[in-house]
Amino acid sequence: MKIVEFCIKYPVTVFVGVILVVLFGGLAVFRLPLQMTPAVDYPQITVETRYEGAGPLEVEREVTERLEEKLNSVENLDEITSVSAEGQSTIILKFAWGVNKDIARLDASEKLDLVTDLPEDARQSVIRAVNTEEQTPIAWITIETTRDINEVWQEADAVIKPRLERIGGVGAVWMFGGQDREVHVLLDAQAMSARGITIAQVRAALLGESRNIRGGRIEEGRRQYLVRTMGEYTALRQLENVVVHYDARGPVYIRDIASVRFGYEDQDFAVRTNGTSTIGFGILKRTGANTVEVMQRLRVVLRELNTIYEDKGIRLVQAYDETVYIYDAVKLVVSNLVLGGLLATAVLLLFLRNPVSVLIISGAIPISIVSTLLFLAVLGRSLNIVTLAGLAFATGMTVDNAIVVLENIFRHRHMGKSRLKAALDGATEVWGAILAGTATTVAVFIPIIAVEGEAGQLFRDIAIAIAFGVAASLVVALTVIPMLSSRLLADGEVPARAGRLLRSLRAPLAAVDRLAAAFVGGVLGLLTWLARGWRRRVGAVGLVTAAALGLAYLLLPPLDYLPTGNRNLFLGLVKFPPGSNIEQKKAVIEDLESRLLTIPELERIFAVVRIGDSFVGAIAKREYSDLASMQRILGTIRQKGFGLPGITGAFFTQTPLFQRQSGGFIGGINLDINVKGPDLTTLQEFAERIQGRLRALPPVNFVNTSFEVGSPELQVHVDREKAAGLGISVSEVGFVAETLVNGTLAGKFRERGKELDIRLKSASGDIARTQDLSRVLFHTPAGRTVRLSDIAEVRPAVGPVNVEHIDLERAIKLVTNIREELPLETAMALVERDVVRPLRAELPIGYAIDVSGQAKDLAIAWDSIKWSFLLAVIVVYLLMCSLFESWMNPFVIMFTVPLAAAGGVLGVRLAHAIQPATRMDVLTMLGFVILTGVVVNNAILIVHQCLQFMAEGRERHAALLDSVRTRIRPIFMTTTTTVFGLLPLVVAGGAGSELYRGLGAAIVGGIVFSTVVSLVVVPAAFSLWLDVREALPAWAKRFDVADPAGRPEPPSGTGLGRPIPGSVSRQPD
């Protein structure tokens, strides 16, 4: 082979190439963004529309339904969902995977332009794209202070937040926990009544005086002056001096009917850390930014800010750091990678017992890994846990090709050839076999890389890493290995004397040799026995294959979706009864905090209290961050939150490693059960029945419903006829009620460059009780004063917090959290059997129940994996057909696939028995696809060597036995190095190991089982095929069937098509 000859002839050129690859690969490591998991680009966009002051039902009717009608015609739309809440419409458009989101946004924008009948008060819709990197904070920062929180909030908003936003790689900064400063104009109802002033007049006066007005330009000589009338408020006295009205006594100023002062907005958000009030920041990185680099810059800025505020009673503390988990996970994978490489090297030393040979082969590992890192940088991928796991898996495989080449060079050296001749002949003889093996391994990743969907994007990196690693190892095996062997292997006979270490291990090694010889003898003896009759071989091949398929089917574990990981972060959703105010919620959260602070394993507790659902989070101490301890702590947290007075539920989970489309931050196994239909009352009735049945199931932790009855309302129903007769409009009634209850915005106030809201409020708290609303006074244009009760009726009512739609239908979603030990597939079957199916039969016409969320994602992923596996089998088979120029030789080799499947299932079962967190999730399923391209390599070596011997003129059965005898050593060398290279990933626990342990178990189990059994099955099946081909001419003659060309079967070659590339016709040396 020319490339081998070139590398042997020009070693300096080869060394230069290796140095350049290592150099640029090392530089590429620093350019690869380091993050926890691959970014998932969900094919969905969000359309948000504000409609201030409208209730959920009004938002649904006036905004959401009108927008949905147009957006439903967007191309490639897979699902449209919406949530209509108070003053807000949110519509989510989910597209088929692979759709260009930019084009989808443009299409959605065009459809929104067609909506012309929205209410006048509705704001313009905003379209946002969804990306996991821009949704989840990588760090949480809190402020520890003894000063007033609202005072610190102003400083944080003006200085600290902008400084954090300027950090390189930071995309956004969330800030919450304080109240913005405002200017309050406190209206005196009696003074206004005495002067005949209405609230609308006050607001109009303030708005009219608060604008800067452009007055044109004045030309004076060579100068030009812009004339502007400055009306912005910059001092409270300016507000007090605004004229509202003129009456008989003169102008009526604001100061005559109201007092003006600084204040704060009403509190609707509070943050607490370890039982004290604080201010919180959520740090989100930009898409593609290096998480570790962003965090390093953040720490520097935090130190700078703490130095500045050291004497001001303000200290910033990093409450959560995502890079802690990243560092732990990367450290574990790297250590496993190094340990796997060392184990593979030790195995090579055990087989070869020649340090120089081991050094030559071991060089393939770093060169291949560094080359892969260079490819990843060129492709713009990131360095994450999944990618590193792929590199670790590739470690054991990268030496396979080098082993085959060097072992064959050794064989030629034992024939007495010079090292140059042995290197050339040994590499040239097997290049076709390793090319076929590498091609089949790489080929299986083509369907994997093409898989779309959330799971496909997550394990695409592992496929790319292994594929490039194995491909790079082929290049190394055909270039570096022959070159080094031609220079480093000693001339003459291979030395029999070993070093001091090997001499000290002479007795154990001799025992290993005896066991190996006994195993080889047993395999050859069994093959000899099988060769005595075709029925024996048919029975053995058929029985073993059927048993393997049956074993794989019967022992296949229940399926799961994505591993949850072991993130050191607990989050709990706390739900309150309708009508609970912020102070009541804070009191309950304080009670919950005091309970959680008694758990000694927890390092930090934080809480977010808000108008809607509140959240409580906890972080464990480092020494308790292992999986078993985290599960135990989670159980304790749930016990502490159970039965807490003043709440309707506290739902705690460990946050998932992968951001999910459904379920939000709720970790574990979640099933989304959707009840769809036209009437909310009927939907609520069935949702409550489903909720009751779900909670009765033992594996269910909790059920969270998307439908909630809102806070008690006071609805003002205006008598339009009476109001019109008095000159009062409905909008004026609503405006006055809003001003006296919550306050009304009336312009902007500028203070040191920052704008503050001006808010009209009642000075005396006129609406302190519900009865006070009916007593609100209105001034008519005729000068009369009337109460609200004279023109309207105030009725108590209760409405929904929000209204959800799925595909234009009203729906209620029940997120059901299942215990971690139950696989998703089992949970789906249980819920379908005991809940969904019985109630589905009772639904009226026009109503439906379906299961979505992770259940739907699993169905999509499983379908993709099945087709990928089938496609991988077809691609591998067709590729071998092309390489062998034969249809039947590859068919015989494919008998290894069912053996690998059975071994993979056994490996997963064994790993699950040792570590229950190991599941048959989609990453584990990937292992079975990978096995398809890996396990055929050993069979290729046997078949290829047999064809070589037959080309030399040996009898077919003797050639087959000799091929097993000569190839069993490199087969066991490649198998053991691969297995020991992967073993640390399967055995070692720690951060991130939950992702790849199942994948490793499937590959290790499949390789081991397939290697041992295929040594008998493949030769037996191949000998059957050789016998059939040998008997074909006799059968043809019996039925008078002649060769169309009248030529006999050529005696040379294989008689089964052309030899695989690299085969040579030569006499035995």
Coordinates of C-alpha atoms in Angstrom, one line a residue, residues 509-893:
L509 CA 1.5 -15.0 33.3
A510 CA 2.2 -18.7 32.8
A511 CA -1.1 -19.5 34.4
V512 CA -2.8 -17.0 32.1
D513 CA -1.1 -18.5 29.1
R514 CA -2.3 -22.0 30.1
L515 CA -5.9 -20.7 30.5
A516 CA -5.7 -18.9 27.1
A517 CA -4.3 -22.0 25.5
A518 CA -7.0 -24.1 27.0
F519 CA -9.7 -21.7 25.8
V520 CA -8.3 -21.6 22.3
G521 CA -8.0 -25.4 22.3
G522 CA -11.6 -25.7 23.4
V523 CA -12.8 -23.3 20.7
L524 CA -10.9 -25.1 18.0
G525 CA -12.0 -28.5 19.4
L526 CA -15.7 -27.4 19.3
L527 CA -15.3 -26.1 15.8
T528 CA -13.7 -29.3 14.7
W529 CA -16.6 -31.3 16.2
L530 CA -19.1 -29.0 14.5
A531 CA -17.4 -29.4 11.2
R532 CA -18.1 -33.2 11.2
G533 CA -21.8 -32.6 10.3
W534 CA -23.8 -29.8 8.7
R535 CA -26.8 -30.6 11.1
R536 CA -24.6 -29.8 14.1
R537 CA -23.6 -26.5 12.6
V538 CA -27.2 -25.6 11.6
G539 CA -28.4 -26.5 15.0
A540 CA -25.7 -24.6 16.8
V541 CA -26.0 -21.5 14.7
G542 CA -29.8 -21.5 14.8
L543 CA -30.1 -22.3 18.5
V544 CA -27.6 -19.7 19.6
T545 CA -29.1 -17.0 17.4
A546 CA -32.6 -17.7 18.4
A547 CA -31.6 -17.9 22.1
A548 CA -29.9 -14.5 21.8
L549 CA -32.9 -12.9 20.1
G550 CA -35.2 -14.4 22.7
L551 CA -33.0 -13.4 25.6
A552 CA -32.8 -9.8 24.3
Y553 CA -36.5 -9.6 23.9
L554 CA -37.4 -11.2 27.3
L555 CA -34.8 -9.3 29.4
L556 CA -35.2 -5.9 27.7
P557 CA -35.8 -3.5 30.6
P558 CA -38.6 -1.0 30.5
L559 CA -37.7 2.2 28.6
D560 CA -36.9 5.6 30.0
Y561 CA -36.3 8.9 28.4
L562 CA -33.4 11.1 29.6
P563 CA -31.3 10.5 32.7
T564 CA -32.1 13.1 35.3
G565 CA -28.5 13.4 36.4
N566 CA -27.4 14.3 40.0
R567 CA -27.4 18.1 40.1
N568 CA -26.8 19.5 43.5
L569 CA -29.9 21.7 43.5
F570 CA -33.4 20.9 45.0
L571 CA -36.3 23.1 44.0
G572 CA -39.8 23.0 45.3
L573 CA -43.0 24.5 44.0
V574 CA -45.2 25.8 46.9
K575 CA -48.9 26.4 46.1
F576 CA -51.2 28.5 48.2
P577 CA -55.0 28.8 48.5
P578 CA -56.7 31.3 46.3
G579 CA -56.6 34.9 47.7
S580 CA -53.4 34.5 49.8
N581 CA -51.5 37.8 49.9
I582 CA -47.8 38.3 49.8
E583 CA -47.4 38.8 53.6
Q584 CA -49.3 35.6 54.3
K585 CA -47.1 33.7 51.8
K586 CA -44.0 35.1 53.4
A587 CA -45.1 33.9 56.8
V588 CA -45.7 30.4 55.5
I589 CA -42.3 30.3 53.6
E590 CA -40.6 31.4 56.8
D591 CA -42.2 28.4 58.5
L592 CA -41.0 26.1 55.8
E593 CA -37.5 27.6 55.9
S594 CA -37.2 27.0 59.6
R595 CA -38.1 23.3 59.0
L596 CA -35.5 22.9 56.2
L597 CA -32.8 24.7 58.3
T598 CA -32.9 21.7 60.7
I599 CA -31.6 19.4 58.0
P600 CA -27.8 19.3 58.7
E601 CA -26.8 18.1 55.2
L602 CA -28.1 21.3 53.6
E603 CA -25.6 24.2 53.0
R604 CA -28.0 26.9 51.7
I605 CA -31.7 27.5 51.4
F606 CA -33.3 30.2 49.3
A607 CA -36.9 31.1 48.5
V608 CA -38.8 33.2 46.0
V609 CA -42.1 34.5 47.2
R610 CA -44.4 36.1 44.6
I611 CA -48.1 36.7 43.8
G612 CA -48.3 33.4 41.9
D613 CA -46.7 30.1 43.0
S614 CA -43.7 30.5 45.2
F615 CA -40.4 28.5 45.0
V616 CA -38.0 27.2 47.6
G617 CA -34.6 25.8 46.7
A618 CA -31.8 24.1 48.6
I619 CA -28.2 23.1 48.0
A620 CA -26.5 20.2 49.8
K621 CA -23.0 20.3 51.3
R622 CA -20.3 19.0 49.0
E623 CA -19.7 15.9 51.1
Y624 CA -23.4 14.9 50.6
S625 CA -23.6 15.5 46.9
D626 CA -23.4 11.8 45.8
L627 CA -26.5 10.2 44.3
A628 CA -27.5 8.1 47.3
S629 CA -27.2 11.0 49.7
M630 CA -29.1 13.4 47.4
Q631 CA -32.0 10.9 47.2
R632 CA -32.0 10.6 51.0
I633 CA -32.0 14.3 51.5
L634 CA -34.8 14.8 48.9
G635 CA -36.9 12.4 50.9
T636 CA -36.2 14.3 54.1
I637 CA -37.1 17.6 52.4
R638 CA -40.4 16.2 51.2
Q639 CA -41.2 15.0 54.8
K640 CA -40.5 18.5 56.2
G641 CA -42.8 20.1 53.6
F642 CA -45.6 17.7 54.1
G643 CA -48.6 19.0 56.1
L644 CA -47.4 22.6 56.2
P645 CA -50.3 24.7 57.3
G646 CA -51.4 27.5 55.0
I647 CA -50.5 25.7 51.7
T648 CA -52.2 23.4 49.3
G649 CA -49.0 21.6 48.3
A650 CA -45.2 21.7 48.3
F651 CA -43.7 19.7 45.4
F652 CA -39.9 19.1 45.8
T653 CA -37.7 17.5 43.2
Q654 CA -34.0 17.4 42.2
T655 CA -33.6 19.7 39.2
P656 CA -33.0 17.8 36.0
L657 CA -29.7 17.9 34.2
F658 CA -31.4 18.6 30.9
Q659 CA -33.7 21.6 30.5
R660 CA -37.1 20.2 29.3
Q661 CA -39.8 21.6 27.1
S662 CA -42.5 20.4 29.6
G663 CA -42.5 20.3 33.3
G664 CA -40.3 23.3 33.7
F665 CA -37.7 22.8 36.5
I666 CA -39.7 19.8 37.9
G667 CA -37.2 16.9 37.9
G668 CA -37.7 13.2 37.9
I669 CA -40.2 11.3 35.8
N670 CA -43.1 13.5 34.7
L671 CA -46.2 12.5 32.7
D672 CA -48.3 15.3 31.2
I673 CA -52.0 14.3 31.1
N674 CA -54.1 16.7 29.0
V675 CA -57.9 17.0 29.3
K676 CA -59.3 18.9 26.3
G677 CA -62.8 20.2 25.6
P678 CA -64.9 23.4 25.2
D679 CA -66.3 23.9 28.7
L680 CA -64.1 24.8 31.6
T681 CA -66.5 23.5 34.3
T682 CA -66.6 20.1 32.6
L683 CA -62.9 20.1 32.2
Q684 CA -62.3 21.0 35.8
E685 CA -64.6 18.2 36.9
F686 CA -62.8 15.5 34.9
A687 CA -59.4 17.0 35.8
E688 CA -60.2 16.7 39.5
R689 CA -61.3 13.1 39.0
I690 CA -58.1 12.3 37.2
Q691 CA -56.1 14.0 39.9
G692 CA -57.8 12.0 42.6
R693 CA -57.0 8.7 40.8
L694 CA -53.5 9.7 40.1
R695 CA -52.8 10.6 43.7
A696 CA -54.1 7.2 44.8
L697 CA -51.4 5.4 42.7
P698 CA -48.5 4.4 45.0
P699 CA -45.7 5.5 42.6
V700 CA -47.0 9.1 42.3
N701 CA -45.2 11.7 44.3
F702 CA -47.5 14.6 43.4
V703 CA -49.8 16.0 40.8
N704 CA -49.6 19.7 39.7
T705 CA -52.5 21.1 37.7
S706 CA -52.3 24.0 35.3
F707 CA -55.9 25.0 36.2
E708 CA -56.4 27.0 39.4
V709 CA -59.3 28.9 40.7
G710 CA -58.2 32.5 41.0
S711 CA -58.3 34.9 43.9
P712 CA -61.7 36.1 45.0
E713 CA -62.9 39.0 42.7
L714 CA -65.1 42.0 43.2
Q715 CA -66.7 42.5 39.8
V716 CA -68.3 46.0 39.1
H717 CA -71.3 45.7 36.8
V718 CA -72.2 49.2 35.7
D719 CA -75.7 50.2 34.9
R720 CA -74.9 51.8 31.6
E721 CA -78.2 53.6 31.3
K722 CA -77.9 55.3 34.8
A723 CA -74.3 56.1 34.3
A724 CA -74.9 57.6 30.8
G725 CA -77.7 59.7 32.3
L726 CA -75.2 61.2 34.8
G727 CA -72.4 61.6 32.2
I728 CA -70.2 58.9 33.6
S729 CA -68.7 56.3 31.3
V730 CA -67.8 52.7 32.1
S731 CA -64.1 53.3 31.4
E732 CA -64.2 56.2 34.0
V733 CA -65.7 53.8 36.6
G734 CA -62.9 51.3 35.9
F735 CA -60.3 54.0 36.0
V736 CA -61.4 55.4 39.3
A737 CA -61.6 52.0 40.9
E738 CA -58.1 51.1 39.7
T739 CA -56.7 54.4 41.0
L740 CA -58.2 54.0 44.5
V741 CA -57.3 50.3 44.8
N742 CA -53.8 49.9 43.2
G743 CA -53.0 53.3 41.9
T744 CA -52.7 54.6 38.3
L745 CA -49.6 55.6 36.3
A746 CA -49.6 59.3 35.4
G747 CA -46.3 60.0 33.8
K748 CA -42.6 59.8 34.5
F749 CA -40.3 61.5 36.9
R750 CA -36.5 61.8 36.1
E751 CA -34.1 61.6 39.0
R752 CA -30.3 61.5 38.3
G753 CA -30.9 60.1 34.8
K754 CA -33.3 57.4 35.8
E755 CA -37.0 57.5 35.2
L756 CA -39.4 56.8 38.0
D757 CA -43.1 56.1 37.7
I758 CA -45.6 58.7 38.9
R759 CA -48.5 56.9 40.5
L760 CA -51.9 58.4 41.6
K761 CA -53.1 56.8 44.8
S762 CA -55.6 57.5 47.6
A763 CA -54.2 59.3 50.5
S764 CA -56.5 57.8 53.1
G765 CA -56.7 54.2 51.8
D766 CA -60.3 54.6 50.8
I767 CA -60.6 50.9 49.8
A768 CA -59.5 49.3 53.0
R769 CA -62.4 46.8 53.0
T770 CA -64.6 45.2 50.3
Q771 CA -67.6 47.3 51.4
D772 CA -65.7 50.5 50.8
L773 CA -65.8 49.9 47.0
S774 CA -69.5 50.6 46.8
R775 CA -69.0 53.9 48.6
V776 CA -66.5 55.4 46.1
L777 CA -67.7 58.9 45.1
F778 CA -67.9 60.1 41.5
H779 CA -68.3 63.8 40.3
T780 CA -70.7 64.3 37.4
P781 CA -70.3 67.0 34.8
A782 CA -73.3 68.7 36.3
G783 CA -71.5 69.0 39.6
R784 CA -73.4 66.3 41.5
T785 CA -71.6 63.7 43.6
V786 CA -72.8 60.1 43.4
R787 CA -71.7 56.8 45.0
L788 CA -70.6 53.8 42.9
S789 CA -73.6 51.9 44.4
D790 CA -75.9 54.4 42.6
I791 CA -74.7 53.5 39.2
A792 CA -73.3 50.0 39.6
E793 CA -73.6 46.7 41.5
V794 CA -70.5 45.1 43.1
R795 CA -70.7 41.3 43.0
P796 CA -68.2 38.8 44.5
A797 CA -66.9 36.2 42.0
V798 CA -64.2 33.7 41.4
G799 CA -62.5 33.1 38.0
P800 CA -59.6 31.0 36.7
V801 CA -56.0 32.1 37.2
N802 CA -55.4 31.2 33.5
V803 CA -56.9 29.4 30.6
E804 CA -54.8 27.0 28.6
H805 CA -55.3 25.9 25.0
I806 CA -53.8 22.9 23.2
D807 CA -54.3 22.9 19.4
L808 CA -57.0 25.7 19.7
E809 CA -58.9 23.7 22.3
R810 CA -59.3 24.5 26.0
A811 CA -57.3 22.2 28.1
I812 CA -56.1 21.4 31.6
K813 CA -52.7 19.9 32.0
L814 CA -51.9 17.6 34.9
V815 CA -48.1 17.2 35.5
T816 CA -47.7 13.9 37.3
N817 CA -44.4 13.3 39.1
I818 CA -43.5 9.6 39.5
R819 CA -41.0 8.1 41.9
E820 CA -37.5 7.9 40.5
E821 CA -37.2 4.1 40.8
L822 CA -40.1 3.5 38.3
P823 CA -39.1 3.6 34.6
L824 CA -41.1 5.9 32.4
E825 CA -42.5 3.1 30.2
T826 CA -43.8 1.3 33.3
A827 CA -45.3 4.5 34.6
M828 CA -47.0 5.2 31.3
A829 CA -48.6 1.7 31.2
L830 CA -49.8 2.1 34.8
V831 CA -51.4 5.5 34.3
E832 CA -52.9 4.4 31.0
R833 CA -54.4 1.3 32.5
D834 CA -55.7 2.6 35.9
V835 CA -56.5 6.2 35.0
V836 CA -56.7 7.3 31.4
R837 CA -58.5 4.3 29.8
P838 CA -61.3 4.1 32.4
L839 CA -62.1 7.8 32.3
R840 CA -61.7 8.1 28.6
A841 CA -64.8 6.0 28.1
E842 CA -66.8 8.4 30.3
L843 CA -65.9 11.6 28.5
P844 CA -68.8 13.3 26.6
I845 CA -68.5 14.0 22.9
G846 CA -66.1 16.7 22.1
Y847 CA -63.7 16.0 25.0
A848 CA -60.5 14.0 25.0
I849 CA -57.7 12.8 27.3
D850 CA -54.1 12.2 26.1
V851 CA -50.7 11.8 27.6
S852 CA -47.8 14.0 26.4
G853 CA -44.6 15.5 27.8
Q854 CA -41.9 13.0 28.4
A855 CA -44.2 10.2 27.3
K856 CA -44.5 11.8 23.9
D857 CA -40.8 12.6 23.8
L858 CA -40.0 8.9 24.6
A859 CA -42.3 7.6 21.9
I860 CA -40.6 9.9 19.3
A861 CA -37.1 9.0 20.6
W862 CA -37.8 5.3 20.6
D863 CA -39.2 5.4 17.1
S864 CA -36.1 7.2 15.9
I865 CA -33.7 4.8 17.7
K866 CA -35.5 1.8 16.2
W867 CA -35.2 3.2 12.7
S868 CA -31.6 4.3 13.3
F869 CA -30.7 0.7 14.5
L870 CA -32.4 -0.8 11.4
L871 CA -30.7 1.7 9.1
A872 CA -27.3 1.1 10.8
V873 CA -27.7 -2.7 10.2
I874 CA -28.5 -2.1 6.6
V875 CA -25.7 0.4 6.1
V876 CA -23.1 -1.9 7.8
Y877 CA -24.3 -4.8 5.7
L878 CA -24.3 -3.0 2.4
L879 CA -20.9 -1.4 3.2
M880 CA -19.4 -4.9 3.8
C881 CA -21.0 -6.2 0.6
S882 CA -19.2 -3.5 -1.3
L883 CA -15.9 -4.2 0.5
F884 CA -16.1 -8.0 0.1
E885 CA -17.8 -7.9 -3.3
S886 CA -20.1 -10.6 -2.0
W887 CA -23.7 -10.8 -0.6
M888 CA -23.2 -13.8 1.6
N889 CA -19.9 -13.1 3.4
P890 CA -21.3 -10.0 5.1
F891 CA -24.6 -11.9 5.9
V892 CA -22.5 -14.4 7.9
I893 CA -20.8 -11.6 9.7

